[in-house]
mmCIF file of C-alpha atoms and ligand atoms in Angstrom:
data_model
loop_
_atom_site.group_PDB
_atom_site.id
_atom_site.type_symbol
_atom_site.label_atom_id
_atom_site.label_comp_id
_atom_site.label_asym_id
_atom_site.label_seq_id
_atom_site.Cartn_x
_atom_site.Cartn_y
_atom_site.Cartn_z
ATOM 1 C CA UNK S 1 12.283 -73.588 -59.083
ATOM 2 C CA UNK S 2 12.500 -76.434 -61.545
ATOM 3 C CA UNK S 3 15.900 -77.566 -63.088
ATOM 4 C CA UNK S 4 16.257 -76.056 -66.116
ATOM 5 C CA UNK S 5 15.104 -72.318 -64.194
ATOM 6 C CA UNK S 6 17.801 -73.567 -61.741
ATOM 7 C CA UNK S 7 20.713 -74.085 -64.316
ATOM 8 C CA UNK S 8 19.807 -71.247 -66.190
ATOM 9 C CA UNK S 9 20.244 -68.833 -63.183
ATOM 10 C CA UNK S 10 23.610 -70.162 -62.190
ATOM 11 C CA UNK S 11 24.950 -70.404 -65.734
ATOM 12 C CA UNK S 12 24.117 -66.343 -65.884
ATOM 13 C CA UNK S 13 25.328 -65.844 -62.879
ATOM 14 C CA UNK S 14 28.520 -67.325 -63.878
ATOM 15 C CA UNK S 15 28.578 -65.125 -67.319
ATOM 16 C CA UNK S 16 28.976 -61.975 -65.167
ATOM 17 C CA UNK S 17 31.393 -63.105 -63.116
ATOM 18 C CA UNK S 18 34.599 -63.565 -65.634
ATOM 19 C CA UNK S 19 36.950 -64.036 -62.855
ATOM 20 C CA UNK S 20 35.169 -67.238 -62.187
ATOM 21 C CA UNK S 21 35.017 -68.201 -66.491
ATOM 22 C CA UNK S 22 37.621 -71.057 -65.224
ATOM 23 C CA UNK S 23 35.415 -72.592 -63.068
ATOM 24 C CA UNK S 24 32.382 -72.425 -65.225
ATOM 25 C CA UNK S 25 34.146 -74.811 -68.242
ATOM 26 C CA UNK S 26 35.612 -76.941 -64.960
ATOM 27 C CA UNK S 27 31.875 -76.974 -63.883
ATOM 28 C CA UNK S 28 30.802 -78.007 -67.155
ATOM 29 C CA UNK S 29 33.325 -80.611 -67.816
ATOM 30 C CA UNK S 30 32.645 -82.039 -64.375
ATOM 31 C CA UNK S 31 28.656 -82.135 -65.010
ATOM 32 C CA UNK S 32 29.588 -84.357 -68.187
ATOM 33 C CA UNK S 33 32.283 -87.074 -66.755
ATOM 34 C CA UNK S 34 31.794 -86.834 -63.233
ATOM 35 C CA UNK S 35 28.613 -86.886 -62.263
ATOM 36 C CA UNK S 36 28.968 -89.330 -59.147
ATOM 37 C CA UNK S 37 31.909 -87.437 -57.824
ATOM 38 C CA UNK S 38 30.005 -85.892 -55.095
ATOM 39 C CA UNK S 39 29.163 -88.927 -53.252
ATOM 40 C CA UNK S 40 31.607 -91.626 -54.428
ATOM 41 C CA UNK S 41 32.523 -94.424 -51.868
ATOM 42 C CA UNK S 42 30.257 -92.385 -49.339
ATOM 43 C CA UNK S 43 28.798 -95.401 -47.608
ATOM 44 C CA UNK S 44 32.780 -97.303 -46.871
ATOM 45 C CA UNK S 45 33.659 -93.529 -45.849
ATOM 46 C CA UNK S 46 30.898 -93.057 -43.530
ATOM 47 C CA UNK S 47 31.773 -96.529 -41.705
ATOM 48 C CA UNK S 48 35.434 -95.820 -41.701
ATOM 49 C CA UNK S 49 34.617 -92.474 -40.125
ATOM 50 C CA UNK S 50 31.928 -93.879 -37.411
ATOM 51 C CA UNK S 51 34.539 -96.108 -36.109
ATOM 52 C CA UNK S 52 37.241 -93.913 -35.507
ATOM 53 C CA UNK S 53 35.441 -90.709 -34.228
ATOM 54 C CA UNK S 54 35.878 -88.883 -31.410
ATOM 55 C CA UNK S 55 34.027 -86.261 -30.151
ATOM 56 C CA UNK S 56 35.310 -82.704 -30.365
ATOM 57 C CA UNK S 57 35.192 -81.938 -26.600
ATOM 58 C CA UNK S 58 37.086 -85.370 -26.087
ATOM 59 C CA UNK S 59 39.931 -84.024 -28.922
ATOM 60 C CA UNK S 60 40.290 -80.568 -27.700
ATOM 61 C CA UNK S 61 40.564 -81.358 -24.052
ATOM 62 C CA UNK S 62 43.368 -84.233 -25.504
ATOM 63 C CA UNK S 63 44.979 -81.287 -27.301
ATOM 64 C CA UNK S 64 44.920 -79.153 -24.151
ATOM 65 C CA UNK S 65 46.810 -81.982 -21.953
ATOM 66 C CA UNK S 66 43.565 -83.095 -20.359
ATOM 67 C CA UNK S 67 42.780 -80.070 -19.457
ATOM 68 C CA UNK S 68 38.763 -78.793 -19.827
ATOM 69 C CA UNK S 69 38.874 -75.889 -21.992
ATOM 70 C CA UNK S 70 36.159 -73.087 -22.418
ATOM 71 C CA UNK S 71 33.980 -72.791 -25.576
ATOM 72 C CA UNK S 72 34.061 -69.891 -27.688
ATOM 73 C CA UNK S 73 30.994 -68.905 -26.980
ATOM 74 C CA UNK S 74 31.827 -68.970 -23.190
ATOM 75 C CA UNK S 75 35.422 -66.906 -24.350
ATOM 76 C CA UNK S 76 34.098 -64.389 -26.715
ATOM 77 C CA UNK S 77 30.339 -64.620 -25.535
ATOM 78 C CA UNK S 78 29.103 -60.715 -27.358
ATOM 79 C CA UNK S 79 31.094 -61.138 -30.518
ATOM 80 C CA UNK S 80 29.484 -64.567 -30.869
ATOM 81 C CA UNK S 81 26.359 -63.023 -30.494
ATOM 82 C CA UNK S 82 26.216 -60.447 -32.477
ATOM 83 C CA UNK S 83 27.448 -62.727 -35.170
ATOM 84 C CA UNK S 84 24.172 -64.994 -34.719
ATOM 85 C CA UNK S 85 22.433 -61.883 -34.869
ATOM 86 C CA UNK S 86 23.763 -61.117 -38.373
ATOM 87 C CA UNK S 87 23.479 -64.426 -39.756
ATOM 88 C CA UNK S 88 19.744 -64.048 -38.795
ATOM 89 C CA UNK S 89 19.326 -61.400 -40.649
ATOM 90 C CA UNK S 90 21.204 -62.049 -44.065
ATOM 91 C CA UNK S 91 18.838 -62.434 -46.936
ATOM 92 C CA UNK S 92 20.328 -65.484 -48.023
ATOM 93 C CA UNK S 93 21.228 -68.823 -47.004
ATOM 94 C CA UNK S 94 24.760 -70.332 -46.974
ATOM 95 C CA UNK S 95 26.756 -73.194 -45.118
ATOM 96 C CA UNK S 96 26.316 -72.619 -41.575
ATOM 97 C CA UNK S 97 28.886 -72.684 -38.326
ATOM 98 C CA UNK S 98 30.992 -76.122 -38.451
ATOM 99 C CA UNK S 99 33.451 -76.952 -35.518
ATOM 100 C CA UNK S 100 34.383 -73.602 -34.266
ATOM 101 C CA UNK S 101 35.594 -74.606 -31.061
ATOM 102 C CA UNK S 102 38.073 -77.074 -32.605
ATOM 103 C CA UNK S 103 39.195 -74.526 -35.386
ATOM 104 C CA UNK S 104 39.873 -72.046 -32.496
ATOM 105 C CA UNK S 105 41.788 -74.740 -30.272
ATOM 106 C CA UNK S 106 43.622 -76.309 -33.496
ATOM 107 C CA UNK S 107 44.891 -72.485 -34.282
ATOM 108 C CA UNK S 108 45.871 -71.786 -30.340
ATOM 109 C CA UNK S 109 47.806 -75.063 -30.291
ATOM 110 C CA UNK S 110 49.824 -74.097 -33.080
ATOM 111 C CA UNK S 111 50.271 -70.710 -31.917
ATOM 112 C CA UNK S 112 49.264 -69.877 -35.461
ATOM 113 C CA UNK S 113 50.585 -66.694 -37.301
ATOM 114 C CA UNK S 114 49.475 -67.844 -40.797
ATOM 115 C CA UNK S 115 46.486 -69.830 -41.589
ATOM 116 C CA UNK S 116 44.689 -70.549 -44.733
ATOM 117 C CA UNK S 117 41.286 -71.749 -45.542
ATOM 118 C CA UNK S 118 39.223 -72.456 -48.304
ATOM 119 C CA UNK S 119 35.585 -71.688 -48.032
ATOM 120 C CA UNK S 120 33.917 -69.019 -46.039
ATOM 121 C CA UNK S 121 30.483 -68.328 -46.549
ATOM 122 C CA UNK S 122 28.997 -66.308 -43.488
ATOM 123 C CA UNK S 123 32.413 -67.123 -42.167
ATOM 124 C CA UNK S 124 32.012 -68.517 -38.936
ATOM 125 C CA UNK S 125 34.954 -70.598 -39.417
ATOM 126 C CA UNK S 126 37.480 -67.193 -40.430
ATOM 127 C CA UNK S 127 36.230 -66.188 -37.622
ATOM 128 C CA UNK S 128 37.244 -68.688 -35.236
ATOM 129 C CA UNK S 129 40.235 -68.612 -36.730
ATOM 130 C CA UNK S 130 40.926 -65.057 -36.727
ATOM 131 C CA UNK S 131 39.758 -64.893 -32.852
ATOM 132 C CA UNK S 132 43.168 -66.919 -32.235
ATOM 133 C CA UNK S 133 45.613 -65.609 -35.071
ATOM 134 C CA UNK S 134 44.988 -61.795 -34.213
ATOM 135 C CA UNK S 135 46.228 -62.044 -30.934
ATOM 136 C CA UNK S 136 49.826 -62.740 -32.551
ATOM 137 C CA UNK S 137 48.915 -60.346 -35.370
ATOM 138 C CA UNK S 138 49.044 -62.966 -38.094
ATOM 139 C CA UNK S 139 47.069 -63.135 -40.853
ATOM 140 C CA UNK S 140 43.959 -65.606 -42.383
ATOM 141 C CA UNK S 141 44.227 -66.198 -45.904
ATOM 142 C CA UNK S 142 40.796 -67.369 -47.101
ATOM 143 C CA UNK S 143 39.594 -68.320 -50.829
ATOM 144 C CA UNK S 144 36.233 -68.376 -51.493
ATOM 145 C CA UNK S 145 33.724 -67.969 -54.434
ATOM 146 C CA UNK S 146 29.714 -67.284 -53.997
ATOM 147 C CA UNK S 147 26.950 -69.479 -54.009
ATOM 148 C CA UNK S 148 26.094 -69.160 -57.690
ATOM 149 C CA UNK S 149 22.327 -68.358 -58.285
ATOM 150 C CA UNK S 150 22.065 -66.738 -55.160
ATOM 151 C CA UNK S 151 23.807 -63.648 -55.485
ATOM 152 C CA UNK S 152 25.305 -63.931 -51.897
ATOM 153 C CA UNK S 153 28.782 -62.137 -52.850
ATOM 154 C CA UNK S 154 28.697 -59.038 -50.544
ATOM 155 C CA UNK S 155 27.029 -61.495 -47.562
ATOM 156 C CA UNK S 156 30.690 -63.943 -47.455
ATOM 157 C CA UNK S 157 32.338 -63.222 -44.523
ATOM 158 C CA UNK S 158 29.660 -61.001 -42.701
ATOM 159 C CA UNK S 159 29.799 -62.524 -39.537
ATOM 160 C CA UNK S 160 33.580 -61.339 -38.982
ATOM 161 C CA UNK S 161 33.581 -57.853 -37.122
ATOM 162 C CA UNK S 162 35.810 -55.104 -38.757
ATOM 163 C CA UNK S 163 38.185 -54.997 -35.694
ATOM 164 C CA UNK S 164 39.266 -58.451 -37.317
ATOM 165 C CA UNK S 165 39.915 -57.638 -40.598
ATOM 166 C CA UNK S 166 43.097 -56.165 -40.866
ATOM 167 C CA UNK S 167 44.354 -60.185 -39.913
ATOM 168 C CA UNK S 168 42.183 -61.227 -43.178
ATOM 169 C CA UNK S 169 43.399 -61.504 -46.721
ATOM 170 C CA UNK S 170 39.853 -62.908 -48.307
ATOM 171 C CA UNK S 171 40.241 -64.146 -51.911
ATOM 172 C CA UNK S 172 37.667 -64.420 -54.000
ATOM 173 C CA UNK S 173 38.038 -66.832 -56.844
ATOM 174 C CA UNK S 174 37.654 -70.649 -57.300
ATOM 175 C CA UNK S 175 40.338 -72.116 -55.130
ATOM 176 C CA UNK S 176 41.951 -73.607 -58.407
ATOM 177 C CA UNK S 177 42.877 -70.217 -58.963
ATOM 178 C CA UNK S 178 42.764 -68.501 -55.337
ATOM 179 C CA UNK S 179 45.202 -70.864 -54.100
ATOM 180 C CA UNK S 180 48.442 -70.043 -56.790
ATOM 181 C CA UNK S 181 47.755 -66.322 -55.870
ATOM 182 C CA UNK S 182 47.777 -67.128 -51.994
ATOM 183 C CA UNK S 183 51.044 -69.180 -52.321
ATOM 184 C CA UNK S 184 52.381 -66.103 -53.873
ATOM 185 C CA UNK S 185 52.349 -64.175 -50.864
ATOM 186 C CA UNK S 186 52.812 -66.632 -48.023
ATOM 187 C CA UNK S 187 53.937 -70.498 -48.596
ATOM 188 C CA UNK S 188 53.818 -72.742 -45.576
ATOM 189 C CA UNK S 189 50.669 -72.303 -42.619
ATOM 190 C CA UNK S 190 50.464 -73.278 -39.182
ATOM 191 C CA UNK S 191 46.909 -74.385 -40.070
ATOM 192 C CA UNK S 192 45.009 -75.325 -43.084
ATOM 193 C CA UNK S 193 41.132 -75.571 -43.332
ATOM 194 C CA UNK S 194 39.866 -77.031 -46.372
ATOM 195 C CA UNK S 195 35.984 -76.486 -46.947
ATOM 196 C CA UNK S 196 35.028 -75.558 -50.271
ATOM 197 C CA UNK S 197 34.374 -77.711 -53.199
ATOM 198 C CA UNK S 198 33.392 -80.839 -51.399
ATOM 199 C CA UNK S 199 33.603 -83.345 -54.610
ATOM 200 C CA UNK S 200 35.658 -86.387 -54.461
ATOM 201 C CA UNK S 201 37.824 -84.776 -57.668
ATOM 202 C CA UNK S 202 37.870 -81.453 -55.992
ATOM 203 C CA UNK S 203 39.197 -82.918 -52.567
ATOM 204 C CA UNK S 204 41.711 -85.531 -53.923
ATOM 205 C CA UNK S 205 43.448 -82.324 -56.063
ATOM 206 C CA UNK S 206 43.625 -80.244 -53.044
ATOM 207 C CA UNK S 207 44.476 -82.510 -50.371
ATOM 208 C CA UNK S 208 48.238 -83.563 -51.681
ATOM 209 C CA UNK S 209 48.853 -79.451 -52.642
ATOM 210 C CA UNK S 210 47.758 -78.527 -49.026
ATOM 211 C CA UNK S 211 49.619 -80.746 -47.271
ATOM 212 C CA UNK S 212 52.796 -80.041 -48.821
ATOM 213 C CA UNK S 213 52.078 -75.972 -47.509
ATOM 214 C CA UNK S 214 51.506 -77.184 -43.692
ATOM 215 C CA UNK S 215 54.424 -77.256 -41.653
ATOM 216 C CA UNK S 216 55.858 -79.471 -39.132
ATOM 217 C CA UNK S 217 53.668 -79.440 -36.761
ATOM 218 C CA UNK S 218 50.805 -77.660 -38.421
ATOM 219 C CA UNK S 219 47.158 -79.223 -38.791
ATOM 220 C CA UNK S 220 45.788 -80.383 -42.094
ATOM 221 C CA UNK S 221 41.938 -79.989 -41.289
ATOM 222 C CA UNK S 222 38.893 -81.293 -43.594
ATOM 223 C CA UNK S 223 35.166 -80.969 -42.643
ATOM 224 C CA UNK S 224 32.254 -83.236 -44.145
ATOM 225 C CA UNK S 225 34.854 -86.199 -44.897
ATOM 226 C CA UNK S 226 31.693 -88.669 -44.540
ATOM 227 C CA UNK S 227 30.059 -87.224 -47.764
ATOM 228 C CA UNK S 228 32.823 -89.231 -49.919
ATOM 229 C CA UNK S 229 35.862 -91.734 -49.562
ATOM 230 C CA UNK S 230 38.029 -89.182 -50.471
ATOM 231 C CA UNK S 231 39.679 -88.159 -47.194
ATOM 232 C CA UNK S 232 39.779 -91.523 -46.585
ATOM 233 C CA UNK S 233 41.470 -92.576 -49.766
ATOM 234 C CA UNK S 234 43.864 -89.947 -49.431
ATOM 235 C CA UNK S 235 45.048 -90.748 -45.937
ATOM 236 C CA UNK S 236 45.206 -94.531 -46.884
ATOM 237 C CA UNK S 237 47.370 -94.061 -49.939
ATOM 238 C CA UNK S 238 49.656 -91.261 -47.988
ATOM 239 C CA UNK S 239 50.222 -93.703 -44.487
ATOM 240 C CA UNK S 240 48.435 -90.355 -42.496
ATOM 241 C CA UNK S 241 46.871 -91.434 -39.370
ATOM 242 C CA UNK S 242 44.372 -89.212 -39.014
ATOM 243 C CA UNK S 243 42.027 -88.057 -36.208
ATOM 244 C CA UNK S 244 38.321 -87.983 -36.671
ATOM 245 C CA UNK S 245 36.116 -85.657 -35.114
ATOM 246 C CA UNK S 246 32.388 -86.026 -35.252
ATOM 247 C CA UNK S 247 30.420 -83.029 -34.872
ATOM 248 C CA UNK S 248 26.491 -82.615 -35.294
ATOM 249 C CA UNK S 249 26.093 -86.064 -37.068
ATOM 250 C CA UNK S 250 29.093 -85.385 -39.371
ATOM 251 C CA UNK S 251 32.389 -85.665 -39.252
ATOM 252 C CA UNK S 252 35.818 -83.600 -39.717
ATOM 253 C CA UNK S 253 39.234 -85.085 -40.425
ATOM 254 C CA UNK S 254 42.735 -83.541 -39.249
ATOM 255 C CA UNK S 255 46.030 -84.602 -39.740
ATOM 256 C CA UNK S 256 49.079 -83.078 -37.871
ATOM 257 C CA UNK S 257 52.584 -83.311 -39.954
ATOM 258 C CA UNK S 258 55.103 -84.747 -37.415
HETATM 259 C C1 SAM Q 301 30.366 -74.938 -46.414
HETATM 260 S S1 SAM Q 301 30.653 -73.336 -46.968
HETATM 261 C C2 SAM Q 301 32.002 -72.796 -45.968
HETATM 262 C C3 SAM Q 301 31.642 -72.671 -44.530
HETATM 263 C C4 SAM Q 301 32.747 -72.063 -43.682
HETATM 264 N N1 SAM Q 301 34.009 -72.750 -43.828
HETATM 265 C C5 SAM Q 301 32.329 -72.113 -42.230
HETATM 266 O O1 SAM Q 301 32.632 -73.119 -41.554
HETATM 267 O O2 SAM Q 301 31.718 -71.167 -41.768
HETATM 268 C C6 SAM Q 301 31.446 -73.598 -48.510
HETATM 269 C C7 SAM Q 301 31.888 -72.323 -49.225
HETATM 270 O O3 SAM Q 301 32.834 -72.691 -50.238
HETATM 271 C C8 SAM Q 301 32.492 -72.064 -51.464
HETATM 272 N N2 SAM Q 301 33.040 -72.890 -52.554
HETATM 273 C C9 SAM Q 301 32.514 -73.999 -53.117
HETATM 274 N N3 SAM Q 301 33.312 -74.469 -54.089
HETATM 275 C C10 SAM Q 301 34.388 -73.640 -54.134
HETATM 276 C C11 SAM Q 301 35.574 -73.587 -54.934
HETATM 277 N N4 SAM Q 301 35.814 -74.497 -55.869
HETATM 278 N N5 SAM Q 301 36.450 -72.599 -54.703
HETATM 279 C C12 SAM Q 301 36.220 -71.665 -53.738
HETATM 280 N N6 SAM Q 301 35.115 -71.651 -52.957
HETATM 281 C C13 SAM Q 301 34.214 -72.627 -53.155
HETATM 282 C C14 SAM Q 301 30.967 -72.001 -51.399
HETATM 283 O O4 SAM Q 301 30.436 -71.088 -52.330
HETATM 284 C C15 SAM Q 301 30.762 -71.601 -49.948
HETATM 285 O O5 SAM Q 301 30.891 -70.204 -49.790
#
């Protein structure tokens, strides 16, 4: 598909979607005066993040007081595979599993009632988290919009079974405006998951806004942190010391609010 097809198919796709008219004109304005936002101060990022990392299997077992913990797969081993199963057989392509072992771990640690995240997709990461949370009956609230141009709407979230989602609260908007109507019904989260709009802009507005809704205690977590200095920049300005996780050749940030 050549560029112009390409644009033309997501700008219709946004016209029959109104819910998502705000994030069409913040679209626009950002493909005018921010063009380099996506990978701004990537390379001093990347560095930053190589020589901190840890691995995840180091982190969780330091989590667990040294202890080895089992996988998710090795936990839930038929509800993971049926869930590879569906993603095999969705008709489109979206972001893929990220660090669903440490999502799982980071929500058990907290003994989390109420998480939030922001991105979905097939939603292998609500579903980590909702594999901890439901045992304590809490709830996952997740914003999310589609891939635009690819018509993937009724695929997000396929990959968590129904058993799971009376524990889900899934908005669908852009998290600009996902997020206000989230706060509305619950204000402060065990753990946050942020991994949706992955621009330097879009990052360095949501970090400070998250952060102020974890609680003592809580997690702050941030996948793909390597693609721009944002995470980076944000920790550096805010004194956070913050633990890096690398995880098939990229890497995810978490803070924890003492
Ligand atoms: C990388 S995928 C999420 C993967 C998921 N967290 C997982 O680990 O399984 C990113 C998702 O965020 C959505 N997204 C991108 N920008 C967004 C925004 N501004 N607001 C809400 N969702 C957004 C994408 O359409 C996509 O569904």
């Amino acid at each position: 598909m050549n560029k112009v097809t390409e644009v033309s198919k997501i700008f219709f796709a946004y016209l029959v979607r109104p819910h998502l008219y705000p994030e069409l004109f913040r679209k626009i304005f950002k493909n005018i005066f921010q063009r380099k936002s996506a990978t701004k101060g990537k390379m001093e990022a990347e560095m930053w993040c190589a020589n901190l990392a840890i691995s995840q299997d180091q982190y969780i077992k330091q989590l667990n007081g040294n202890t080895e913990t089992a996988s998710l797969n090795d936990l839930f081993p038929e509800i993971l595979v049926n869930a590879q199963k569906i993603e095999a057989s969705t008709p489109v392509k979206m972001g893929g599993a990220g660090a669903l072992d440490l999502i799982y771990n980071l929500c058990e640690h907290t003994q989390a009632k109420n998480a939030l995240e922001t991105g979905v997709a097939y939603g292998w990461s609500s579903l980590a988290a909702l594999l901890s949370i439901s045992k304590r009956n809490g709830t996952l609230f997740s914003s999310d919009m589609p891939y635009l141009g690819k018509d993937n709407d009724v695929y997000v979230g396929c990959v968590v079974p129904e058993n799971l989602k009376s524990n889900w609260k899934l908005f669908r908007f852009a998290d600009r405006e996902s997020l206000p109507k989230i706060f509305r019904e619950q204000d402060e989260f065990d753990f946050i998951h942020y991994d949706s709009d992955k621009s330097y802009n879009g990052r360095m507005w949501a970090y400070p806004l998250l952060w102020g809704k974890v609680r003592n205690g809580g997690f702050l977590m941030s996948d793909d942190i390597g693609d721009n200095a944002a995470f980076m920049d944000y920790c550096k300005q805010n004194n956070h010391t913050p633990t890096i996780i690398e995880f098939d050749g990229k890497y995810a940030g978490i803070i924890l609010k003492k």
